[in-house]
Amino acid sequence: MPRNKYPEETVKKILDTSLQLFLEKGFEQTTVLDIVDNLGGLTRGAFYHHFKSKEEVLDAIFQRDFNENNPFDKAENAAVSNGLERLKFVLKRGLKTSGGSEQRMAVSNVAHSLLSNPRFLAEHLKDIQKDAERMTPIIEEGMADGSIKQGNPRLVAELFMLLANVWMMPNIFPCEKEATFEKIDIIEQIFKGLGYHFIDEELGGLFREMFRNFLDKLES
């Protein structure tokens, strides 16, 4: 069989097609054969040349999305005055990119729909831990320059990531739409009560907008 001269295009086609099918049929209901049948002439052999399973495809979709939208990388060279502003930059950038495109919303919807699956919930928790690890040095920077209250930066990062990415998830803690927005208010109150004022009006608004769009999508 001749070598594929454009493997990147093949991989992109597999990822884009798979994402669409995961959205339409659900991840569990989509088979590798379904993906191959929608690849416009690409064979099953072409699929297995790049991926061993649909789970590996899904991991690649999430990794592509993370690489394209990683706010921590963007924050490293951001023109900010202190650690608090860098932390706000990361959180606002992350929320803005979450709803910044149809593809990004699609990836988020697939990810959230899988949180009832123990395997994917475990992977989600690992990702939260990694994000908390990357958030920690930014909080340390703020504590060092005086823009963030002194404390244990790792615990502050872990608490925020757990509340924002586990407690807020309706697939993990089901609740009514209005209660979701009450949760955002509570998160704001918790951190302000602890003396950490990085959730400003703009960030709170972005947080609410992202979950409003997400919940509207679930209801449609």
CSV table of C-alpha atoms in Angstrom, one decimal:
chain,number,residue,atom,x,y,z
A,1,MET,CA,0.0,0.0,0.0
A,2,PRO,CA,1.5,3.4,-0.9
A,3,ARG,CA,2.6,5.6,2.0
A,4,ASN,CA,0.2,8.4,2.8
A,5,LYS,CA,1.8,11.7,1.9
A,6,TYR,CA,-0.4,13.7,4.2
A,7,PRO,CA,-0.8,11.9,7.5
A,8,GLU,CA,-1.7,15.1,9.4
A,9,GLU,CA,-4.7,15.6,7.1
A,10,THR,CA,-5.8,12.0,7.7
A,11,VAL,CA,-5.5,12.3,11.4
A,12,LYS,CA,-7.4,15.6,11.4
A,13,LYS,CA,-10.2,14.0,9.3
A,14,ILE,CA,-10.4,11.1,11.7
A,15,LEU,CA,-10.6,13.4,14.8
A,16,ASP,CA,-13.1,15.8,13.2
A,17,THR,CA,-15.3,12.9,12.0
A,18,SER,CA,-15.1,11.1,15.3
A,19,LEU,CA,-16.0,14.2,17.3
A,20,GLN,CA,-19.1,14.8,15.2
A,21,LEU,CA,-20.2,11.2,15.6
A,22,PHE,CA,-19.6,11.3,19.4
A,23,LEU,CA,-21.8,14.3,19.5
A,24,GLU,CA,-24.6,12.9,17.4
A,25,LYS,CA,-24.7,9.3,18.6
A,26,GLY,CA,-22.8,9.4,21.9
A,27,PHE,CA,-19.3,8.0,22.6
A,28,GLU,CA,-20.6,4.6,23.8
A,29,GLN,CA,-22.9,4.1,20.8
A,30,THR,CA,-20.2,5.0,18.2
A,31,THR,CA,-18.1,2.2,16.8
A,32,VAL,CA,-14.9,2.3,14.9
A,33,LEU,CA,-16.9,1.0,11.9
A,34,ASP,CA,-19.2,4.0,12.2
A,35,ILE,CA,-16.1,6.3,12.1
A,36,VAL,CA,-14.6,4.5,9.1
A,37,ASP,CA,-17.9,4.6,7.2
A,38,ASN,CA,-17.9,8.4,7.5
A,39,LEU,CA,-14.3,9.0,6.5
A,40,GLY,CA,-15.1,9.5,2.8
A,41,GLY,CA,-13.2,6.6,1.3
A,42,LEU,CA,-10.5,6.1,4.0
A,43,THR,CA,-10.2,2.4,4.9
A,44,ARG,CA,-10.3,0.7,8.3
A,45,GLY,CA,-6.6,0.1,7.8
A,46,ALA,CA,-6.0,3.8,7.5
A,47,PHE,CA,-7.8,4.3,10.8
A,48,TYR,CA,-5.8,1.6,12.6
A,49,HIS,CA,-2.6,2.9,11.2
A,50,HIS,CA,-3.1,6.0,13.4
A,51,PHE,CA,-5.2,4.8,16.2
A,52,LYS,CA,-5.7,1.5,18.1
A,53,SER,CA,-9.2,2.3,19.3
A,54,LYS,CA,-12.0,4.9,19.6
A,55,GLU,CA,-10.8,5.6,23.2
A,56,GLU,CA,-7.4,6.6,21.7
A,57,VAL,CA,-9.2,8.8,19.2
A,58,LEU,CA,-11.0,10.5,22.1
A,59,ASP,CA,-7.8,11.1,24.0
A,60,ALA,CA,-6.3,12.6,20.9
A,61,ILE,CA,-9.3,14.9,20.5
A,62,PHE,CA,-8.9,16.1,24.1
A,63,GLN,CA,-5.1,16.5,23.7
A,64,ARG,CA,-5.5,18.6,20.5
A,65,ASP,CA,-8.0,20.8,22.2
A,66,PHE,CA,-5.8,21.3,25.2
A,67,ASN,CA,-2.7,22.1,23.1
A,68,GLU,CA,-4.7,24.7,21.1
A,69,ASN,CA,-6.3,26.4,24.1
A,70,ASN,CA,-3.8,25.9,27.0
A,71,PRO,CA,-4.2,29.2,29.0
A,72,PHE,CA,-1.1,28.4,31.2
A,73,ASP,CA,1.2,28.5,28.2
A,74,LYS,CA,-0.3,31.8,27.1
A,75,ALA,CA,0.1,33.2,30.6
A,76,GLU,CA,3.8,32.7,30.7
A,77,ASN,CA,4.5,35.6,28.4
A,78,ALA,CA,1.4,37.7,29.2
A,79,ALA,CA,2.0,41.4,29.9
A,80,VAL,CA,0.7,41.5,33.5
A,81,SER,CA,1.9,43.4,36.5
A,82,ASN,CA,1.9,40.7,39.2
A,83,GLY,CA,0.9,37.1,40.1
A,84,LEU,CA,-2.7,38.0,40.8
A,85,GLU,CA,-3.2,39.5,37.3
A,86,ARG,CA,-1.5,36.4,35.8
A,87,LEU,CA,-3.9,34.1,37.7
A,88,LYS,CA,-6.8,36.2,36.5
A,89,PHE,CA,-5.4,36.0,32.9
A,90,VAL,CA,-5.3,32.2,33.1
A,91,LEU,CA,-8.8,31.8,34.4
A,92,LYS,CA,-10.4,34.3,32.1
A,93,ARG,CA,-8.5,32.9,29.1
A,94,GLY,CA,-9.7,29.4,30.0
A,95,LEU,CA,-13.3,30.5,30.3
A,96,LYS,CA,-13.2,32.5,27.1
A,97,THR,CA,-11.8,29.7,25.0
A,98,SER,CA,-14.2,27.2,26.5
A,99,GLY,CA,-17.0,28.8,24.5
A,100,GLY,CA,-14.9,30.5,21.8
A,101,SER,CA,-15.8,28.2,18.9
A,102,GLU,CA,-18.2,25.5,17.9
A,103,GLN,CA,-15.5,22.9,18.0
A,104,ARG,CA,-14.4,24.0,21.5
A,105,MET,CA,-18.0,23.8,22.8
A,106,ALA,CA,-18.4,20.4,21.0
A,107,VAL,CA,-15.3,19.0,22.8
A,108,SER,CA,-16.5,20.4,26.1
A,109,ASN,CA,-19.9,18.8,25.6
A,110,VAL,CA,-18.4,15.4,24.8
A,111,ALA,CA,-16.1,15.6,27.8
A,112,HIS,CA,-18.9,16.5,30.2
A,113,SER,CA,-21.2,13.8,28.9
A,114,LEU,CA,-18.6,11.2,29.7
A,115,LEU,CA,-18.1,12.1,33.4
A,116,SER,CA,-20.6,9.5,34.5
A,117,ASN,CA,-18.2,6.9,33.1
A,118,PRO,CA,-15.7,5.9,35.9
A,119,ARG,CA,-12.8,5.6,33.4
A,120,PHE,CA,-13.3,9.1,32.1
A,121,LEU,CA,-14.1,10.5,35.5
A,122,ALA,CA,-10.7,9.2,36.7
A,123,GLU,CA,-9.0,10.8,33.7
A,124,HIS,CA,-10.8,14.1,34.5
A,125,LEU,CA,-9.5,14.1,38.0
A,126,LYS,CA,-6.0,13.5,36.8
A,127,ASP,CA,-6.4,16.5,34.5
A,128,ILE,CA,-7.7,18.6,37.4
A,129,GLN,CA,-4.6,17.6,39.4
A,130,LYS,CA,-2.3,18.7,36.6
A,131,ASP,CA,-4.1,22.0,36.2
A,132,ALA,CA,-3.8,22.6,40.0
A,133,GLU,CA,-0.1,21.9,39.7
A,134,ARG,CA,0.3,24.5,37.0
A,135,MET,CA,-1.8,27.0,38.9
A,136,THR,CA,0.3,26.6,42.0
A,137,PRO,CA,3.4,28.5,40.9
A,138,ILE,CA,1.3,31.4,39.7
A,139,ILE,CA,-0.3,31.7,43.1
A,140,GLU,CA,3.2,31.4,44.6
A,141,GLU,CA,4.2,34.4,42.4
A,142,GLY,CA,1.3,36.4,43.7
A,143,MET,CA,2.2,35.6,47.3
A,144,ALA,CA,5.8,36.5,46.7
A,145,ASP,CA,4.9,39.9,45.2
A,146,GLY,CA,2.2,40.7,47.7
A,147,SER,CA,-0.7,40.7,45.2
A,148,ILE,CA,-2.2,37.4,46.7
A,149,LYS,CA,-2.7,36.7,50.4
A,150,GLN,CA,-0.2,34.4,52.0
A,151,GLY,CA,-1.2,30.8,52.5
A,152,ASN,CA,-0.6,27.3,51.1
A,153,PRO,CA,-0.6,27.9,47.3
A,154,ARG,CA,-1.1,24.2,46.4
A,155,LEU,CA,-4.2,23.9,48.6
A,156,VAL,CA,-5.7,27.1,47.2
A,157,ALA,CA,-5.2,25.8,43.6
A,158,GLU,CA,-6.6,22.3,44.4
A,159,LEU,CA,-9.6,23.7,46.2
A,160,PHE,CA,-10.5,26.0,43.3
A,161,MET,CA,-10.0,23.4,40.6
A,162,LEU,CA,-12.1,20.8,42.5
A,163,LEU,CA,-15.0,23.2,43.1
A,164,ALA,CA,-14.9,24.6,39.5
A,165,ASN,CA,-14.4,21.3,37.7
A,166,VAL,CA,-16.1,18.7,39.9
A,167,TRP,CA,-18.7,20.3,42.1
A,168,MET,CA,-20.0,22.5,39.2
A,169,MET,CA,-20.4,19.5,36.9
A,170,PRO,CA,-24.1,18.5,36.6
A,171,ASN,CA,-23.0,15.0,35.4
A,172,ILE,CA,-21.4,14.5,38.8
A,173,PHE,CA,-23.6,16.6,41.1
A,174,PRO,CA,-27.0,17.0,39.4
A,175,CYS,CA,-28.9,20.1,40.2
A,176,GLU,CA,-31.4,22.6,38.7
A,177,LYS,CA,-30.1,25.3,36.4
A,178,GLU,CA,-30.6,28.1,39.0
A,179,ALA,CA,-28.8,26.1,41.6
A,180,THR,CA,-25.8,26.0,39.3
A,181,PHE,CA,-25.5,29.7,39.3
A,182,GLU,CA,-25.9,29.7,43.1
A,183,LYS,CA,-22.9,27.4,43.2
A,184,ILE,CA,-20.9,30.1,41.4
A,185,ASP,CA,-21.9,32.6,44.0
A,186,ILE,CA,-20.9,30.2,46.8
A,187,ILE,CA,-17.4,29.6,45.1
A,188,GLU,CA,-17.0,33.4,45.0
A,189,GLN,CA,-17.9,33.8,48.7
A,190,ILE,CA,-15.6,30.9,49.7
A,191,PHE,CA,-12.5,32.5,48.2
A,192,LYS,CA,-13.3,36.0,49.2
A,193,GLY,CA,-14.0,34.8,52.7
A,194,LEU,CA,-10.5,33.2,52.7
A,195,GLY,CA,-9.0,36.4,51.5
A,196,TYR,CA,-8.4,35.4,47.9
A,197,HIS,CA,-9.9,38.0,45.6
A,198,PHE,CA,-9.1,36.7,42.2
A,199,ILE,CA,-12.7,36.1,41.2
A,200,ASP,CA,-13.6,39.6,40.1
A,201,GLU,CA,-16.8,40.8,38.4
A,202,GLU,CA,-15.5,40.0,34.9
A,203,LEU,CA,-14.4,36.4,35.8
A,204,GLY,CA,-17.7,35.7,37.6
A,205,GLY,CA,-19.6,36.9,34.5
A,206,LEU,CA,-17.5,34.6,32.3
A,207,PHE,CA,-18.1,31.7,34.6
A,208,ARG,CA,-21.8,32.2,34.5
A,209,GLU,CA,-21.9,32.7,30.7
A,210,MET,CA,-19.9,29.5,30.1
A,211,PHE,CA,-22.3,27.4,32.3
A,212,ARG,CA,-25.4,29.1,30.8
A,213,ASN,CA,-24.2,28.1,27.3
A,214,PHE,CA,-23.4,24.6,28.5
A,215,LEU,CA,-26.7,24.1,30.2
A,216,ASP,CA,-28.6,25.5,27.3
A,217,LYS,CA,-26.8,23.1,25.0
A,218,LEU,CA,-27.8,20.2,27.3
A,219,GLU,CA,-31.4,21.2,27.2
A,220,SER,CA,-31.6,21.6,23.4
